[in-house]
């Protein structure tokens, strides 16, 4: 593992970053939505289809054997990446949303009863909110929320009050896709386990950016998506402790997930096949292995350090931009979330004066700067923040300080065009 990122070499591996529109080079600041992919990942995808395309676990011919070996090797890679004990605890799903829904439908319907409580945080993505709303409505359970501090961190006093004897599950994001807040999962796990509850972690934003160990997190479930960590779309991961998975009923019925079938009954297969019905997304799982190889070569600690440096630079830019507004609050660039880079990731939701985020996003797009605008699948959080939407810039291993400068220069120009930010 290296300790620093070779940003020039990394950018060479992402050909899309060379795309030019109207003479302007792409500045991609939407990795919290989906990350770009290096040539190594694309090559792995093509190599599978070109040289050993076959179904897995079902053939004795050489193509099937090669595909199965490559497919199962990625399960081992993920085990190592998140420091799990057993590769059979790694369940492939379509995405993090599917992984969380698997837990809600299988574990939830077997364990949540009327009067039980499910604890969430006020910053949850809809993917870690709506499945629990549906389950609570069906079972007569109650949702309880951990509130936030003024700077967008979890209020741990609120957490102590929320997690109580009736709590059966705590479901919380590892890192907010809006605020960038990195949550103290291990402390929440201690609170949950003290009450006999389990804890599920939505790692969609955390796993791609942070060194992640399920042992350190002390979690019982971890869900994440590969497309946010330079891998292909269509692949998610659910990790859970073996004893929990073995006690859970199957989620979907069909091929592969059975041990035997009679006319009137069946017996589920062993893990992980029990939760992987039907033909899986073989090619994208195999390409996931190339993404993991790439991140491991860099080192996740180096990834984190790079983003700390970028975040420090971005926060400096926000401060300087606001100071240039001559004290007019309506002209300031307002961002949401912690100011302390030690407790936040490199994702920044912001608003510029009273410019609508969609208008701002369109203006930036005309400069070939890609950001996201909207509620970011966090409508309750937007309401808490007192806004309907924000713009959002999110950074990853291929982003540079020069791109941060380009963003702030474009924001200043956008303000001038719409008459909100005074010219220097």
Short mmCIF file of C-alpha atoms in Angstrom, two decimals:
data_model
loop_
_atom_site.label_atom_id
_atom_site.label_comp_id
_atom_site.label_asym_id
_atom_site.label_seq_id
_atom_site.Cartn_x
_atom_site.Cartn_y
_atom_site.Cartn_z
CA UNK A 1 0.00 0.00 0.00
CA UNK A 2 1.11 3.50 -0.77
CA UNK A 3 0.63 6.35 1.66
CA UNK A 4 0.01 9.07 -0.91
CA UNK A 5 -2.01 9.15 -4.10
CA UNK A 6 -0.33 9.52 -7.49
CA UNK A 7 -3.09 11.71 -8.83
CA UNK A 8 -1.57 12.14 -12.30
CA UNK A 9 -1.34 8.39 -12.84
CA UNK A 10 -4.80 7.80 -11.45
CA UNK A 11 -6.36 10.34 -13.80
CA UNK A 12 -4.75 8.57 -16.76
CA UNK A 13 -6.68 5.44 -15.79
CA UNK A 14 -10.04 7.25 -16.10
CA UNK A 15 -10.46 8.12 -19.79
CA UNK A 16 -13.78 9.89 -19.27
CA UNK A 17 -11.92 12.66 -17.43
CA UNK A 18 -10.36 13.67 -20.77
CA UNK A 19 -13.76 14.39 -22.26
CA UNK A 20 -14.04 17.95 -23.59
CA UNK A 21 -17.32 19.74 -24.27
CA UNK A 22 -17.32 23.17 -25.94
CA UNK A 23 -13.61 23.45 -25.29
CA UNK A 24 -13.96 22.78 -21.56
CA UNK A 25 -12.52 19.68 -19.91
CA UNK A 26 -14.83 17.66 -17.71
CA UNK A 27 -14.74 18.40 -13.99
CA UNK A 28 -16.61 15.49 -12.43
CA UNK A 29 -17.86 16.28 -8.93
CA UNK A 30 -20.70 13.79 -8.60
CA UNK A 31 -19.02 10.68 -7.22
CA UNK A 32 -21.46 10.43 -4.31
CA UNK A 33 -24.02 9.68 -7.01
CA UNK A 34 -21.83 7.27 -8.95
CA UNK A 35 -18.08 7.11 -9.40
CA UNK A 36 -16.21 6.95 -12.68
CA UNK A 37 -14.53 3.69 -13.71
CA UNK A 38 -10.86 3.04 -14.55
CA UNK A 39 -9.83 1.15 -17.67
CA UNK A 40 -8.85 -1.81 -15.48
CA UNK A 41 -12.49 -2.32 -14.49
CA UNK A 42 -13.77 -1.94 -18.04
CA UNK A 43 -11.11 -4.35 -19.31
CA UNK A 44 -12.14 -6.97 -16.75
CA UNK A 45 -15.74 -6.69 -17.91
CA UNK A 46 -14.82 -7.10 -21.57
CA UNK A 47 -12.41 -9.92 -20.81
CA UNK A 48 -15.15 -11.97 -19.18
CA UNK A 49 -17.55 -11.61 -22.09
CA UNK A 50 -14.81 -12.11 -24.66
CA UNK A 51 -12.98 -15.09 -23.18
CA UNK A 52 -15.00 -17.08 -20.62
CA UNK A 53 -18.63 -15.97 -20.67
CA UNK A 54 -20.61 -18.69 -18.90
CA UNK A 55 -23.00 -19.24 -16.03
CA UNK A 56 -21.55 -19.99 -12.61
CA UNK A 57 -22.01 -22.93 -10.23
CA UNK A 58 -23.84 -24.96 -12.90
CA UNK A 59 -21.39 -26.34 -15.44
CA UNK A 60 -18.51 -28.79 -15.61
CA UNK A 61 -17.00 -27.30 -18.77
CA UNK A 62 -13.95 -25.05 -18.62
CA UNK A 63 -15.80 -21.77 -19.23
CA UNK A 64 -18.11 -22.34 -16.30
CA UNK A 65 -15.22 -23.41 -14.09
CA UNK A 66 -13.26 -20.26 -14.94
CA UNK A 67 -16.28 -17.99 -14.45
CA UNK A 68 -17.15 -19.62 -11.12
CA UNK A 69 -13.57 -19.31 -9.86
CA UNK A 70 -13.38 -15.64 -10.84
CA UNK A 71 -16.81 -14.91 -9.37
CA UNK A 72 -16.09 -16.58 -6.03
CA UNK A 73 -12.65 -14.99 -5.81
CA UNK A 74 -14.35 -11.60 -5.62
CA UNK A 75 -16.32 -12.79 -2.61
CA UNK A 76 -12.99 -13.53 -0.93
CA UNK A 77 -11.71 -10.09 -1.93
CA UNK A 78 -14.70 -8.38 -0.35
CA UNK A 79 -14.26 -10.43 2.80
CA UNK A 80 -10.72 -9.09 3.10
CA UNK A 81 -11.72 -5.55 2.12
CA UNK A 82 -14.19 -5.21 5.00
CA UNK A 83 -12.29 -7.59 7.32
CA UNK A 84 -15.06 -10.14 7.64
CA UNK A 85 -14.45 -13.61 9.08
CA UNK A 86 -16.07 -15.77 6.44
CA UNK A 87 -16.62 -15.30 2.68
CA UNK A 88 -19.98 -17.08 2.96
CA UNK A 89 -21.18 -14.05 4.95
CA UNK A 90 -20.86 -11.96 1.76
CA UNK A 91 -24.16 -11.79 -0.15
CA UNK A 92 -24.24 -10.25 -3.64
CA UNK A 93 -27.27 -8.06 -4.34
CA UNK A 94 -28.20 -5.52 -7.02
CA UNK A 95 -27.17 -2.50 -4.91
CA UNK A 96 -27.16 -1.19 -1.34
CA UNK A 97 -30.90 -0.54 -1.55
CA UNK A 98 -31.54 -4.19 -2.39
CA UNK A 99 -29.27 -5.28 0.47
CA UNK A 100 -31.18 -3.18 3.01
CA UNK A 101 -34.51 -4.38 1.66
CA UNK A 102 -33.30 -7.97 1.96
CA UNK A 103 -32.72 -7.40 5.67
CA UNK A 104 -36.06 -5.63 6.09
CA UNK A 105 -38.06 -8.36 4.34
CA UNK A 106 -36.21 -11.38 5.71
CA UNK A 107 -34.80 -10.51 9.14
CA UNK A 108 -37.33 -7.76 9.78
CA UNK A 109 -40.45 -9.80 9.13
CA UNK A 110 -39.10 -12.60 11.29
CA UNK A 111 -38.07 -10.41 14.22
CA UNK A 112 -40.08 -7.16 14.34
CA UNK A 113 -43.42 -7.24 16.11
CA UNK A 114 -46.06 -4.73 17.21
CA UNK A 115 -44.65 -2.26 19.72
CA UNK A 116 -41.01 -2.85 18.75
CA UNK A 117 -38.89 0.15 17.86
CA UNK A 118 -36.52 0.74 14.95
CA UNK A 119 -34.03 3.56 15.50
CA UNK A 120 -32.82 5.64 12.56
CA UNK A 121 -30.93 8.91 12.26
CA UNK A 122 -32.34 12.15 10.89
CA UNK A 123 -29.81 12.08 8.02
CA UNK A 124 -30.81 8.77 6.41
CA UNK A 125 -31.02 8.26 2.67
CA UNK A 126 -34.46 7.09 1.52
CA UNK A 127 -32.95 3.65 0.95
CA UNK A 128 -32.39 3.33 4.69
CA UNK A 129 -35.69 4.92 5.64
CA UNK A 130 -38.52 3.73 3.41
CA UNK A 131 -37.92 -0.03 3.91
CA UNK A 132 -38.26 0.53 7.67
CA UNK A 133 -41.32 2.72 7.22
CA UNK A 134 -42.92 -0.10 5.23
CA UNK A 135 -41.94 -2.71 7.80
CA UNK A 136 -43.12 -0.59 10.74
CA UNK A 137 -46.49 0.05 9.06
CA UNK A 138 -46.94 -3.66 8.37
CA UNK A 139 -45.89 -4.87 11.80
CA UNK A 140 -47.21 -2.10 14.02
CA UNK A 141 -43.69 -1.09 15.03
CA UNK A 142 -42.47 2.44 15.73
CA UNK A 143 -39.69 4.47 14.15
CA UNK A 144 -37.55 6.53 16.51
CA UNK A 145 -35.05 9.11 15.27
CA UNK A 146 -31.67 10.26 16.52
CA UNK A 147 -31.53 14.03 16.02
CA UNK A 148 -28.61 16.09 14.76
CA UNK A 149 -26.47 18.83 16.24
CA UNK A 150 -26.38 22.27 14.63
CA UNK A 151 -23.27 21.33 12.62
CA UNK A 152 -24.83 18.15 11.25
CA UNK A 153 -23.41 15.48 13.54
CA UNK A 154 -25.39 12.89 15.45
CA UNK A 155 -26.54 14.17 18.82
CA UNK A 156 -25.28 11.38 21.07
CA UNK A 157 -27.52 12.52 23.92
CA UNK A 158 -30.44 12.00 21.56
CA UNK A 159 -28.98 8.59 20.63
CA UNK A 160 -28.91 7.51 24.29
CA UNK A 161 -32.57 8.50 24.63
CA UNK A 162 -33.63 6.88 21.35
CA UNK A 163 -31.98 3.48 21.89
CA UNK A 164 -33.90 1.83 24.70
CA UNK A 165 -35.30 -1.57 25.77
CA UNK A 166 -37.95 -1.62 23.02
CA UNK A 167 -35.31 -1.09 20.32
CA UNK A 168 -34.87 -4.11 18.06
CA UNK A 169 -32.73 -2.51 15.33
CA UNK A 170 -30.60 0.58 14.86
CA UNK A 171 -30.15 1.43 11.15
CA UNK A 172 -27.78 4.29 10.38
CA UNK A 173 -25.55 5.57 7.61
CA UNK A 174 -21.80 5.25 7.92
CA UNK A 175 -21.40 8.61 6.15
CA UNK A 176 -24.09 11.06 5.10
CA UNK A 177 -24.53 11.60 1.36
CA UNK A 178 -25.62 15.19 2.06
CA UNK A 179 -23.75 16.43 5.12
CA UNK A 180 -20.61 14.34 4.69
CA UNK A 181 -20.85 13.44 8.38
CA UNK A 182 -18.96 10.32 9.41
CA UNK A 183 -20.96 8.71 12.19
CA UNK A 184 -19.52 7.00 15.33
CA UNK A 185 -20.87 3.59 14.40
CA UNK A 186 -18.95 1.71 17.08
CA UNK A 187 -20.50 3.86 19.82
CA UNK A 188 -23.98 3.35 18.39
CA UNK A 189 -23.30 -0.39 18.19
CA UNK A 190 -22.40 -0.44 21.88
CA UNK A 191 -25.66 1.32 22.72
CA UNK A 192 -27.68 -1.06 20.53
CA UNK A 193 -26.07 -4.23 21.82
CA UNK A 194 -26.52 -3.09 25.43
CA UNK A 195 -30.27 -3.16 24.76
CA UNK A 196 -30.15 -6.50 22.95
CA UNK A 197 -30.69 -4.83 19.57
CA UNK A 198 -28.83 -5.27 16.29
CA UNK A 199 -27.27 -2.54 14.19
CA UNK A 200 -27.35 -2.17 10.40
CA UNK A 201 -24.93 0.17 8.67
CA UNK A 202 -25.66 1.77 5.31
CA UNK A 203 -22.12 1.90 3.95
CA UNK A 204 -22.98 3.22 0.49
CA UNK A 205 -21.02 6.44 1.10
CA UNK A 206 -18.59 5.16 3.71
CA UNK A 207 -17.08 1.98 2.28
CA UNK A 208 -15.80 3.65 -0.93
CA UNK A 209 -13.99 6.36 1.01
CA UNK A 210 -13.00 5.02 4.43
CA UNK A 211 -10.95 2.07 5.67
CA UNK A 212 -13.82 -0.18 6.77
CA UNK A 213 -13.73 -3.10 9.17
CA UNK A 214 -16.91 -4.78 10.33
CA UNK A 215 -14.98 -5.74 13.46
CA UNK A 216 -14.13 -2.11 14.25
CA UNK A 217 -17.62 -0.91 13.39
CA UNK A 218 -19.06 -3.67 15.65
CA UNK A 219 -22.03 -3.87 13.30
CA UNK A 220 -24.35 -6.81 12.60
CA UNK A 221 -25.25 -5.86 9.01
CA UNK A 222 -23.33 -3.79 6.44
CA UNK A 223 -24.75 -2.80 3.04
CA UNK A 224 -22.95 -0.99 0.23
CA UNK A 225 -22.90 -0.46 -3.55
CA UNK A 226 -19.94 -1.11 -5.82
CA UNK A 227 -20.77 1.56 -8.41
CA UNK A 228 -19.79 4.25 -5.89
CA UNK A 229 -16.32 2.70 -5.45
CA UNK A 230 -15.08 2.77 -9.09
CA UNK A 231 -16.83 -0.52 -9.84
CA UNK A 232 -19.70 -1.34 -12.20
CA UNK A 233 -23.37 -0.66 -11.61
CA UNK A 234 -25.72 -3.47 -10.66
CA UNK A 235 -23.67 -4.91 -7.79
CA UNK A 236 -24.33 -4.42 -4.09
CA UNK A 237 -23.13 -6.27 -1.04
CA UNK A 238 -24.81 -7.36 2.14
CA UNK A 239 -22.58 -8.60 4.92
CA UNK A 240 -24.02 -10.04 8.11
CA UNK A 241 -22.81 -12.34 10.83
CA UNK A 242 -23.18 -16.00 9.86
CA UNK A 243 -25.47 -16.89 12.74
CA UNK A 244 -27.83 -14.07 11.77
CA UNK A 245 -27.92 -15.06 8.09
CA UNK A 246 -28.48 -18.72 8.94
CA UNK A 247 -31.49 -17.82 11.07
CA UNK A 248 -33.02 -15.58 8.39
CA UNK A 249 -35.58 -17.08 5.97
CA UNK A 250 -34.84 -16.90 2.23
CA UNK A 251 -35.73 -13.63 0.56
CA UNK A 252 -36.41 -14.86 -3.00
CA UNK A 253 -37.22 -18.31 -4.34
CA UNK A 254 -35.85 -19.93 -7.48
CA UNK A 255 -32.76 -21.61 -8.80
CA UNK A 256 -29.50 -21.82 -6.84
CA UNK A 257 -31.03 -20.95 -3.48
CA UNK A 258 -32.32 -24.47 -2.85
CA UNK A 259 -30.79 -27.63 -1.44
CA UNK A 260 -33.66 -29.85 -2.62
CA UNK A 261 -37.18 -29.36 -3.98
CA UNK A 262 -40.30 -31.53 -3.82
CA UNK A 263 -43.74 -30.76 -5.21
CA UNK A 264 -44.94 -29.32 -1.93
CA UNK A 265 -41.77 -28.11 -0.23
CA UNK A 266 -38.11 -27.20 -0.46
CA UNK A 267 -35.05 -26.79 1.72
CA UNK A 268 -32.87 -23.67 1.36
CA UNK A 269 -29.27 -23.94 0.28
CA UNK A 270 -26.30 -23.13 2.47
CA UNK A 271 -24.86 -19.61 2.63
CA UNK A 272 -24.37 -17.56 0.56
CA UNK A 273 -26.46 -19.31 -2.13
CA UNK A 274 -29.49 -19.17 0.17
CA UNK A 275 -29.88 -15.45 -0.64
CA UNK A 276 -28.69 -15.45 -4.26
CA UNK A 277 -31.57 -16.87 -6.27
CA UNK A 278 -31.24 -17.12 -10.05
CA UNK A 279 -28.40 -16.28 -12.39
CA UNK A 280 -26.33 -13.52 -10.78
CA UNK A 281 -24.74 -10.48 -12.38
CA UNK A 282 -21.60 -12.46 -13.13
CA UNK A 283 -19.72 -10.00 -15.33
CA UNK A 284 -20.12 -7.07 -12.97
CA UNK A 285 -19.12 -9.12 -9.94
CA UNK A 286 -15.92 -10.12 -11.74
CA UNK A 287 -15.27 -6.49 -12.71
CA UNK A 288 -15.79 -5.62 -9.04
CA UNK A 289 -12.63 -7.61 -8.35
CA UNK A 290 -10.67 -5.24 -10.58
CA UNK A 291 -12.11 -2.25 -8.69
CA UNK A 292 -11.05 -3.76 -5.37
CA UNK A 293 -7.57 -4.47 -6.73
CA UNK A 294 -7.31 -0.85 -7.80
CA UNK A 295 -8.38 0.56 -4.43
CA UNK A 296 -6.17 -1.88 -2.54
CA UNK A 297 -3.18 -0.83 -4.61
CA UNK A 298 -3.77 2.77 -3.59
CA UNK A 299 -4.66 1.87 -0.01
CA UNK A 300 -7.85 3.02 1.67
CA UNK A 301 -5.90 5.04 4.22
CA UNK A 302 -4.34 6.95 1.33
CA UNK A 303 -7.80 7.45 -0.18
CA UNK A 304 -8.99 8.89 3.12
CA UNK A 305 -5.94 11.16 3.46
CA UNK A 306 -6.43 12.50 -0.07
CA UNK A 307 -10.03 13.36 0.71
CA UNK A 308 -9.09 15.03 4.00
CA UNK A 309 -6.69 17.26 2.07
CA UNK A 310 -9.33 18.04 -0.56
CA UNK A 311 -11.96 18.71 2.11
CA UNK A 312 -9.63 21.10 3.92
CA UNK A 313 -9.12 22.97 0.66
CA UNK A 314 -12.85 23.03 -0.11
CA UNK A 315 -13.69 24.39 3.35
CA UNK A 316 -11.11 27.12 2.85
CA UNK A 317 -12.78 27.96 -0.46
CA UNK A 318 -16.22 28.22 1.15
CA UNK A 319 -14.85 30.59 3.78
CA UNK A 320 -13.10 32.82 1.26
CA UNK A 321 -16.14 32.87 -1.01
CA UNK A 322 -18.45 33.96 1.81
CA UNK A 323 -16.02 36.67 2.89
CA UNK A 324 -16.04 38.07 -0.66
CA UNK A 325 -19.80 38.58 -0.42
CA UNK A 326 -19.24 41.77 1.61
CA UNK A 327 -21.26 40.53 4.55
CA UNK A 328 -24.53 40.13 2.66
CA UNK A 329 -26.09 36.93 3.95
CA UNK A 330 -28.19 36.54 0.80
CA UNK A 331 -25.01 36.49 -1.30
CA UNK A 332 -23.15 33.91 0.72
CA UNK A 333 -22.36 30.38 -0.26
CA UNK A 334 -23.92 28.25 2.48
CA UNK A 335 -22.82 24.67 2.97
CA UNK A 336 -24.29 22.10 5.31
CA UNK A 337 -22.45 19.70 7.58
CA UNK A 338 -19.43 19.60 9.89
CA UNK A 339 -16.52 22.02 9.52
CA UNK A 340 -14.14 19.48 11.07
CA UNK A 341 -12.50 17.32 8.37
CA UNK A 342 -11.82 14.56 10.88
CA UNK A 343 -15.56 13.80 11.12
CA UNK A 344 -16.62 14.40 7.55
CA UNK A 345 -16.05 13.07 4.05
CA UNK A 346 -15.46 14.97 0.82
CA UNK A 347 -19.12 15.57 -0.06
CA UNK A 348 -20.51 19.09 0.23
CA UNK A 349 -24.15 20.17 -0.10
CA UNK A 350 -24.53 23.92 -0.54
CA UNK A 351 -26.72 26.77 -1.72
CA UNK A 352 -25.68 30.05 -3.31
CA UNK A 353 -27.83 32.93 -2.12
CA UNK A 354 -31.36 32.44 -3.41
CA UNK A 355 -30.34 30.78 -6.68
CA UNK A 356 -32.30 27.57 -7.11
CA UNK A 357 -29.96 24.55 -6.98
CA UNK A 358 -31.25 23.25 -10.32
CA UNK A 359 -30.47 26.59 -11.98
CA UNK A 360 -27.04 26.55 -10.39
CA UNK A 361 -26.43 22.97 -11.51
CA UNK A 362 -27.41 23.88 -15.07
CA UNK A 363 -25.06 26.85 -15.15
CA UNK A 364 -22.21 24.69 -13.87
CA UNK A 365 -23.06 22.04 -16.45
CA UNK A 366 -22.59 24.63 -19.17
CA UNK A 367 -19.02 24.93 -17.88
CA UNK A 368 -18.72 21.11 -18.07
CA UNK A 369 -18.73 20.86 -14.26
CA UNK A 370 -20.84 17.94 -13.07
CA UNK A 371 -22.55 18.36 -9.70
CA UNK A 372 -25.87 17.10 -8.43
CA UNK A 373 -28.86 19.27 -7.54
CA UNK A 374 -31.98 18.20 -5.68
CA UNK A 375 -32.97 16.62 -2.39
CA UNK A 376 -30.44 13.78 -2.81
CA UNK A 377 -33.01 11.17 -1.70
CA UNK A 378 -33.08 12.84 1.73
CA UNK A 379 -36.31 14.82 1.79
CA UNK A 380 -36.79 14.67 5.59
CA UNK A 381 -33.26 16.00 6.08
CA UNK A 382 -33.90 18.83 3.61
CA UNK A 383 -36.93 19.81 5.67
CA UNK A 384 -34.82 19.81 8.83
CA UNK A 385 -32.26 22.04 7.09
CA UNK A 386 -35.02 24.45 6.08
CA UNK A 387 -34.45 24.03 2.33
CA UNK A 388 -36.16 22.17 -0.48
CA UNK A 389 -32.96 21.22 -2.23
CA UNK A 390 -29.23 21.87 -2.45
CA UNK A 391 -26.46 21.61 -4.97
CA UNK A 392 -23.83 19.02 -4.09
CA UNK A 393 -20.20 18.59 -5.05
CA UNK A 394 -18.60 15.27 -4.14
CA UNK A 395 -14.97 14.30 -4.61
CA UNK A 396 -13.01 11.09 -5.02
CA UNK A 397 -9.56 9.70 -5.78
CA UNK A 398 -9.32 11.36 -9.21
CA UNK A 399 -10.21 14.91 -8.12
CA UNK A 400 -7.65 17.70 -7.65
CA UNK A 401 -7.33 21.03 -5.90
CA UNK A 402 -7.27 22.65 -9.34
CA UNK A 403 -10.79 21.32 -9.90
CA UNK A 404 -11.85 22.86 -6.59
CA UNK A 405 -10.56 26.21 -7.87
CA UNK A 406 -12.48 25.74 -11.12
CA UNK A 407 -15.67 25.04 -9.16
CA UNK A 408 -15.41 28.16 -7.02
CA UNK A 409 -14.52 30.34 -10.01
CA UNK A 410 -17.58 29.01 -11.83
CA UNK A 411 -19.77 29.62 -8.77
CA UNK A 412 -18.58 33.21 -8.62
CA UNK A 413 -19.38 33.70 -12.29
CA UNK A 414 -22.77 32.07 -11.83
CA UNK A 415 -23.57 34.52 -9.05
CA UNK A 416 -22.58 37.46 -11.23
CA UNK A 417 -24.70 36.26 -14.14
CA UNK A 418 -27.79 35.96 -11.96
CA UNK A 419 -27.00 39.14 -10.04
CA UNK A 420 -26.55 37.61 -6.59
CA UNK A 421 -22.83 37.75 -5.87
CA UNK A 422 -20.96 41.08 -6.10
CA UNK A 423 -17.95 41.32 -8.36
CA UNK A 424 -14.58 41.84 -6.74
#
